[in-house]
mmCIF file of C-alpha atoms in Angstrom:
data_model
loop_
_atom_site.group_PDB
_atom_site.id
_atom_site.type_symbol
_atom_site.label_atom_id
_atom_site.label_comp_id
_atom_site.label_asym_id
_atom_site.label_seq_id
_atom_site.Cartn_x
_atom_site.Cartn_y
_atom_site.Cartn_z
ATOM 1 C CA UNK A 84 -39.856 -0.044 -23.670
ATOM 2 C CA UNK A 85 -41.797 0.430 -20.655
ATOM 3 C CA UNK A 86 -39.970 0.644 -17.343
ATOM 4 C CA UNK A 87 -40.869 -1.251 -14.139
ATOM 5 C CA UNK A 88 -41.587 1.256 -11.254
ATOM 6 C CA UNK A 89 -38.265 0.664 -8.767
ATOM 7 C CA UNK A 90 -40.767 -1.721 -5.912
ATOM 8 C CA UNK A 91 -41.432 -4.259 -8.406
ATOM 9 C CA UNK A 92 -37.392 -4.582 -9.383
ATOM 10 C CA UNK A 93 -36.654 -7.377 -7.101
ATOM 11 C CA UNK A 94 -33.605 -6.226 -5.170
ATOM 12 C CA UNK A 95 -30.277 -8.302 -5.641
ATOM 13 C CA UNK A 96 -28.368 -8.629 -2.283
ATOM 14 C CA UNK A 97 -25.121 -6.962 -1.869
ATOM 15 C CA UNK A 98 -22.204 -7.641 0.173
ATOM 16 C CA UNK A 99 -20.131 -4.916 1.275
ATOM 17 C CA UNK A 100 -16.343 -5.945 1.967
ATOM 18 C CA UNK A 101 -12.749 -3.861 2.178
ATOM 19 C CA UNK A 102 -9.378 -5.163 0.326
ATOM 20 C CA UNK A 103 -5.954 -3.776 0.960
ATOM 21 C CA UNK A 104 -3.186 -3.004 -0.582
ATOM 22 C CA UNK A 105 -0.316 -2.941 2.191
ATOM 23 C CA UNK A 106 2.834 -1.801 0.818
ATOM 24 C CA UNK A 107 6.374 -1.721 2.544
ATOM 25 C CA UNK A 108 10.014 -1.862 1.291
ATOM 26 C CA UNK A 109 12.602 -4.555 1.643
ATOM 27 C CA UNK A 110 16.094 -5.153 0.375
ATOM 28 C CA UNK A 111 15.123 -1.993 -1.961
ATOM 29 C CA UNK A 112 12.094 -3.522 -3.610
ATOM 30 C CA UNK A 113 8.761 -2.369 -3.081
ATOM 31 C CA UNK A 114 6.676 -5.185 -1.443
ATOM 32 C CA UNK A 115 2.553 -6.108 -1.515
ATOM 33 C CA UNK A 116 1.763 -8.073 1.721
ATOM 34 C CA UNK A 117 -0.582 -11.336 -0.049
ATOM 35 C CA UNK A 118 -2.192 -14.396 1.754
ATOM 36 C CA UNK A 119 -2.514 -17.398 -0.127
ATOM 37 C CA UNK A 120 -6.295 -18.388 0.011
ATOM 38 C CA UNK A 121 -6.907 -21.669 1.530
ATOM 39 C CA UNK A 122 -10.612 -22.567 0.415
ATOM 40 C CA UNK A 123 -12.706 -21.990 -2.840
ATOM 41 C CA UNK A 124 -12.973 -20.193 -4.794
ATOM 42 C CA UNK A 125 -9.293 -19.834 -6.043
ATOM 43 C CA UNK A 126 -8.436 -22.160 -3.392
ATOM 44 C CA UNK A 127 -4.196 -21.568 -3.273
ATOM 45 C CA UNK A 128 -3.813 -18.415 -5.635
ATOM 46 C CA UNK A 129 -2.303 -15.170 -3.843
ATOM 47 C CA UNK A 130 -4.955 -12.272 -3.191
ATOM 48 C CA UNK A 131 -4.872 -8.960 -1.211
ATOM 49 C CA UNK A 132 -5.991 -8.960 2.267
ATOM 50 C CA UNK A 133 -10.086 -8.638 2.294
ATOM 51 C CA UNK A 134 -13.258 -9.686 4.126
ATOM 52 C CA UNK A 135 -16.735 -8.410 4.089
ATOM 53 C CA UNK A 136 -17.988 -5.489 6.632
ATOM 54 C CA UNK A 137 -19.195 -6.344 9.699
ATOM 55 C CA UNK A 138 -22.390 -4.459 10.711
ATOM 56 C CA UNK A 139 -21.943 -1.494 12.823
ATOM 57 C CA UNK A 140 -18.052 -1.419 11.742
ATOM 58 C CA UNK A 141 -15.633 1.695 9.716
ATOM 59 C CA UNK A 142 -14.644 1.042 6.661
ATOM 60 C CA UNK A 143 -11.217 1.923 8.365
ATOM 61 C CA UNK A 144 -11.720 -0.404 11.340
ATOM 62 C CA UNK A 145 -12.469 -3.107 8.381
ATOM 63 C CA UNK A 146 -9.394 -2.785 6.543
ATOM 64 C CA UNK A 147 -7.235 -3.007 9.710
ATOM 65 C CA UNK A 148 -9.409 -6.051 11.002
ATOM 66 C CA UNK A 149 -9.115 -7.923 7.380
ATOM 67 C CA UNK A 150 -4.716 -7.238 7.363
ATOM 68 C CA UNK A 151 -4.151 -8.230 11.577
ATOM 69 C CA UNK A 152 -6.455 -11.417 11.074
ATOM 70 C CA UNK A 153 -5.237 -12.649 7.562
ATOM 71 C CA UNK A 154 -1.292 -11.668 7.536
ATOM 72 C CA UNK A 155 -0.770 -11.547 11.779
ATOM 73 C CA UNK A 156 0.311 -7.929 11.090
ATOM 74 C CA UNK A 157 -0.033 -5.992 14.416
ATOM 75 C CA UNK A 158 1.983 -2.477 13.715
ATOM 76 C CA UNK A 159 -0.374 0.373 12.807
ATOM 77 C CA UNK A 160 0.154 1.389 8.975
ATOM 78 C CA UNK A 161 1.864 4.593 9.100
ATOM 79 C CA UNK A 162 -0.397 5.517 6.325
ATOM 80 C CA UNK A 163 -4.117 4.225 5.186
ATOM 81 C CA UNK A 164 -6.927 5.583 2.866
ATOM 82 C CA UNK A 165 -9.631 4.349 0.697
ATOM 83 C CA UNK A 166 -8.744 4.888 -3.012
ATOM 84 C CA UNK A 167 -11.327 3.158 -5.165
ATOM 85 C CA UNK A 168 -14.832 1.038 -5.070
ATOM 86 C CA UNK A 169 -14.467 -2.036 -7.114
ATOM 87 C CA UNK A 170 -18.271 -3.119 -7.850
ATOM 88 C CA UNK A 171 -18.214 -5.157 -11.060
ATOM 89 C CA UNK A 172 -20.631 -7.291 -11.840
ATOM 90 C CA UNK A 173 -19.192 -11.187 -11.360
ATOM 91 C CA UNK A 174 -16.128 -10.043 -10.073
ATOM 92 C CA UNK A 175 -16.534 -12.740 -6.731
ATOM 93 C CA UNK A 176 -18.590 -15.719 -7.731
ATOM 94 C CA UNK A 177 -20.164 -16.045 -4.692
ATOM 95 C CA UNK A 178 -22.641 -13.292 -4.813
ATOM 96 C CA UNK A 179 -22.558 -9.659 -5.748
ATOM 97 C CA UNK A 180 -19.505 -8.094 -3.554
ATOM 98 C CA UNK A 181 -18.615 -4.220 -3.880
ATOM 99 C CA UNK A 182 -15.312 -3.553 -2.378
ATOM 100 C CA UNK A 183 -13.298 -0.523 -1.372
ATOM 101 C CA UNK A 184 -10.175 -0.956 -1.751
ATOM 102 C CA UNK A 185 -7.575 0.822 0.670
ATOM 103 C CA UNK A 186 -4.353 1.869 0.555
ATOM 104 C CA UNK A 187 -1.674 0.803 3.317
ATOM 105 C CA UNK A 188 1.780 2.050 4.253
ATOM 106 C CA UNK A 189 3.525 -0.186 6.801
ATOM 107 C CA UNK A 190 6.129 0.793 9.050
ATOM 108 C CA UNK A 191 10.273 0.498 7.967
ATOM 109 C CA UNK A 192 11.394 -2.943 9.390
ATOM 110 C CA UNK A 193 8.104 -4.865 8.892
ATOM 111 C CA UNK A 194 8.530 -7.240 5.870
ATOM 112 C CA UNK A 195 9.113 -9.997 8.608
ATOM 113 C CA UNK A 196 6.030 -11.182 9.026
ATOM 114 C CA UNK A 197 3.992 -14.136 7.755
ATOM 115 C CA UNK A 198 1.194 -15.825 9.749
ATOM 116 C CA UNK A 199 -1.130 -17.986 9.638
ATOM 117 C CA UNK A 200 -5.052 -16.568 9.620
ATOM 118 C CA UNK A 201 -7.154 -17.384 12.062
ATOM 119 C CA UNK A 202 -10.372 -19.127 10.768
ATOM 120 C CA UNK A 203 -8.209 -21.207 8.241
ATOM 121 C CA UNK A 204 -9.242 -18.597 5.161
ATOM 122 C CA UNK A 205 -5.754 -18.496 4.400
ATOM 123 C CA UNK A 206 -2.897 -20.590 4.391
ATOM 124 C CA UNK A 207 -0.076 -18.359 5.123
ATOM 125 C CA UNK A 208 0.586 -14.308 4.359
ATOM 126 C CA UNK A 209 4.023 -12.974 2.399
ATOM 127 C CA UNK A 210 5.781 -10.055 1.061
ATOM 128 C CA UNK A 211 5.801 -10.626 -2.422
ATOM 129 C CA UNK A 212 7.340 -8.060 -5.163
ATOM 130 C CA UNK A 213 4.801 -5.717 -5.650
ATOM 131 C CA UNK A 214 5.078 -4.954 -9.686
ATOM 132 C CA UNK A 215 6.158 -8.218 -10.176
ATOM 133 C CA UNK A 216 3.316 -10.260 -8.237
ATOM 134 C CA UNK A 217 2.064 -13.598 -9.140
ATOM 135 C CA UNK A 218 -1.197 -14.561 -10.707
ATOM 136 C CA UNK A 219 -3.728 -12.979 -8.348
ATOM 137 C CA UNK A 220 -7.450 -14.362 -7.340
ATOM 138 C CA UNK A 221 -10.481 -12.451 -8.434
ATOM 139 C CA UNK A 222 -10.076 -8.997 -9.991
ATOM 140 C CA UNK A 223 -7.265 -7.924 -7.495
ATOM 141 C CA UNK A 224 -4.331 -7.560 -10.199
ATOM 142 C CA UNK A 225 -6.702 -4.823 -11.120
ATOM 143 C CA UNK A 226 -7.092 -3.426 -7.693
ATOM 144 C CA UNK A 227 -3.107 -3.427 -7.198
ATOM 145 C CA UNK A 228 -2.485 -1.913 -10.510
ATOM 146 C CA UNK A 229 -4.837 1.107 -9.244
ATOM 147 C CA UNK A 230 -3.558 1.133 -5.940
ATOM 148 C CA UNK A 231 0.637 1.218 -7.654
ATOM 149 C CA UNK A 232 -0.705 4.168 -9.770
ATOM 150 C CA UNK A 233 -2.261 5.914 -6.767
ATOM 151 C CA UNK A 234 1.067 5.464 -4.539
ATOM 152 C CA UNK A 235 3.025 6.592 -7.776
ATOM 153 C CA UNK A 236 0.707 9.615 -7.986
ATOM 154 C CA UNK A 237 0.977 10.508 -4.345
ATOM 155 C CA UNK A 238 4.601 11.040 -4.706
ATOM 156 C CA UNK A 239 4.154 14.238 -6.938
ATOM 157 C CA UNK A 240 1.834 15.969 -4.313
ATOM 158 C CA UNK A 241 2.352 14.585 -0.998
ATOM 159 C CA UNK A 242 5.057 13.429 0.991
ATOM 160 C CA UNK A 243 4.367 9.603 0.711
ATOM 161 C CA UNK A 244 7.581 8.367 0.271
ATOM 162 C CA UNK A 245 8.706 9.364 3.739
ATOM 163 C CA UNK A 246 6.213 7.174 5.252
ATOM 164 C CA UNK A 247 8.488 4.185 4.118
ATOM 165 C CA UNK A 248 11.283 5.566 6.071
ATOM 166 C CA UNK A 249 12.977 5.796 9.503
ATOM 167 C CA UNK A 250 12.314 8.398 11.744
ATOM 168 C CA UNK A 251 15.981 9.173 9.749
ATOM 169 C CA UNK A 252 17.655 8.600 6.809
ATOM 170 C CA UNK A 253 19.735 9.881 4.072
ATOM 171 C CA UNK A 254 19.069 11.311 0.863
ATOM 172 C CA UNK A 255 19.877 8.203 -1.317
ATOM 173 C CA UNK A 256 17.845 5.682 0.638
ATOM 174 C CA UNK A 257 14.750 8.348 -0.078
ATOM 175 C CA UNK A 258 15.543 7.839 -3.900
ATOM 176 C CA UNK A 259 15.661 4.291 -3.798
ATOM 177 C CA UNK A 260 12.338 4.833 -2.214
ATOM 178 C CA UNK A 261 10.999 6.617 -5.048
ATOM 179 C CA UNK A 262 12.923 4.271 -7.403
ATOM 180 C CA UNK A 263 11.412 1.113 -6.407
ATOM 181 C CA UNK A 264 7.745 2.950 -6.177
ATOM 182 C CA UNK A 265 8.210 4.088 -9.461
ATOM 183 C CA UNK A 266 10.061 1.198 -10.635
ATOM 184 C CA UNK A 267 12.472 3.107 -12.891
ATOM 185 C CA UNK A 268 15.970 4.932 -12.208
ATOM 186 C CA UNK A 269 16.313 8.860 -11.429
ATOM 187 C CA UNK A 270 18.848 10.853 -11.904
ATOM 188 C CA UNK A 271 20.796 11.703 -8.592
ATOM 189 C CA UNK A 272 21.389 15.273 -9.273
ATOM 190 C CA UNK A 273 18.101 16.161 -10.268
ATOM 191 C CA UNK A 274 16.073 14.308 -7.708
ATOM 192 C CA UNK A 275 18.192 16.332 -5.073
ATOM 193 C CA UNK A 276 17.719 19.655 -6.646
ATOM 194 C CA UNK A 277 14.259 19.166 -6.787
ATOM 195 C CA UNK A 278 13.713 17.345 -3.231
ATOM 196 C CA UNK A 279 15.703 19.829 -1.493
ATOM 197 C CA UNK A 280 13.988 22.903 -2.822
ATOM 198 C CA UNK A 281 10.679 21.326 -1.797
ATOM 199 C CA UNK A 282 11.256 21.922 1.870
ATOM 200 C CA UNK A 283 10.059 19.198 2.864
ATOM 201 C CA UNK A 284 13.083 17.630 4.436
ATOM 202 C CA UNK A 285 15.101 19.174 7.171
ATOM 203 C CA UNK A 286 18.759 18.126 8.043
ATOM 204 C CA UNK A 287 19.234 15.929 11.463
ATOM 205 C CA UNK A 288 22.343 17.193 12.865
ATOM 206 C CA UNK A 289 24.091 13.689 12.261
ATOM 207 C CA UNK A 290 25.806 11.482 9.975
ATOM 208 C CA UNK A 291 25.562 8.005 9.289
ATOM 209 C CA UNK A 292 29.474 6.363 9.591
ATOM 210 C CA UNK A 293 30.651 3.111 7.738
ATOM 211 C CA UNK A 294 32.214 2.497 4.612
ATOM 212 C CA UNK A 295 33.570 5.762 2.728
ATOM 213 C CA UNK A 296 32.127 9.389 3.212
ATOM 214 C CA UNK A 297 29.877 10.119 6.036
ATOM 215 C CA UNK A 298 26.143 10.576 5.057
ATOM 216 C CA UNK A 299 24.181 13.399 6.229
ATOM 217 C CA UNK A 300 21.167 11.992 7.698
ATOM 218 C CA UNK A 301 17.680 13.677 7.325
ATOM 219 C CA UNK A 302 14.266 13.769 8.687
ATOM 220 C CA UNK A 303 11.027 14.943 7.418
ATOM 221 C CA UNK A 304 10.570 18.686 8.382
ATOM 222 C CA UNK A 305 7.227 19.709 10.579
ATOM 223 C CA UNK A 306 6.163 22.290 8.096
ATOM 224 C CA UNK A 307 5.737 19.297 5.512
ATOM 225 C CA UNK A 308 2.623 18.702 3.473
ATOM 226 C CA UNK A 309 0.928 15.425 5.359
ATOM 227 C CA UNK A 310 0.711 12.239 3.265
ATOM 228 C CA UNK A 311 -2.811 12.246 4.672
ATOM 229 C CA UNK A 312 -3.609 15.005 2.509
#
């Protein structure tokens, strides 16, 4: 077989774009933040946040652009990374798209939100359940399966699960945290043996009053290992 030098390949056009994955927690679910897309292709399926990359432009700065004009989310993700490059061939019929897809923790108190985009592109933005999601546009099941697996991952190594939080909170409502994100029970007594030998968590001072036994409150300690690790 004899191989073309690389000039006389004729060079496909590629689009460079960003999708994200913005997770938060409500009502003790773990929630993805989807638009519904409002034009073709998959005109009225669900789909992660995402838009191509505007010359001159972060990846960073693209991924918070995409999720503040698509979802009318304006609270800074208390977390954000890139995690994977999706770049399959036909996986956007309109052209050869790579995407890298990012990661996105949003602030305690912020599954309220649901706008309208800008533009048109979408027809509205919601917190749906985020292992149980509907049928998703283009290859982004895929993208939130990776991007689950990565959050599930960073709980092992990094202090993820605090980002979720309040600035306090007590020790169950950081299981149910790890619960929902892992999508499976834990048992109480070992989750605290191993959390609080970790160091990672220091004790507030206070106590949260209501119904039955004061809780000690916690907070994350300033030695801690950084999420953005």
């Amino acid at each position: 077989m004899t191989l073309l030098p690389a000039s006389a390949v004729p060079a496909t056009p590629v689009g460079l774009a960003v999708d994200v994955a913005a997770f938060a927690m409500h009502d003790g679910e773990l929630r993805v933040l989807l638009v519904q897309r409002g034009e073709l292709p998959h005109a009225r399926d669900w789909a992660l946040p995402g838009g191509l990359v505007m010359s001159g432009e972060e990846l960073h700065e693209a991924a918070l652009r995409v999720l503040r004009s698509e979802t009318a989310v304006e609270l800074e993700p208390r977390h954000l990374e890139q995690f994977h490059t999706f770049g399959e061939v036909g996986r956007d019929p309109r052209g050869r798209i790579v995407s890298v897809a990012h990661l996105a923790v949003l602030p305690h108190g912020t599954v309220e939100v649901a706008g309208e985009a800008s533009g048109g592109h979408t027809l509205g933005a919601g917190w749906l359940s985020a292992h149980r999601p509907p049928a998703l546009a283009f290859d982004h099941q895929s993208i939130l399966d990776r991007a689950l697996a990565r959050l599930q991952l960073r709980l092992e190594y990094a202090n993820l699960a605090l980002e979720f939080l309040p600035e306090t909170f007590t020790l169950p409502e950081l299981q149910g945290v790890h619960e929902a994100i892992l999508d499976r029970k834990l048992d109480k007594r070992n989750f605290r043996k191993r959390l609080l030998s970790q160091g990672v968590l220091t004790p507030s001072g206070e106590r949260r009053t209501g119904v039955g036994r004061p809780a000690q409150l916690y907070r994350k300690a300033k030695n801690a290992r950084s999420a953005a690790l």
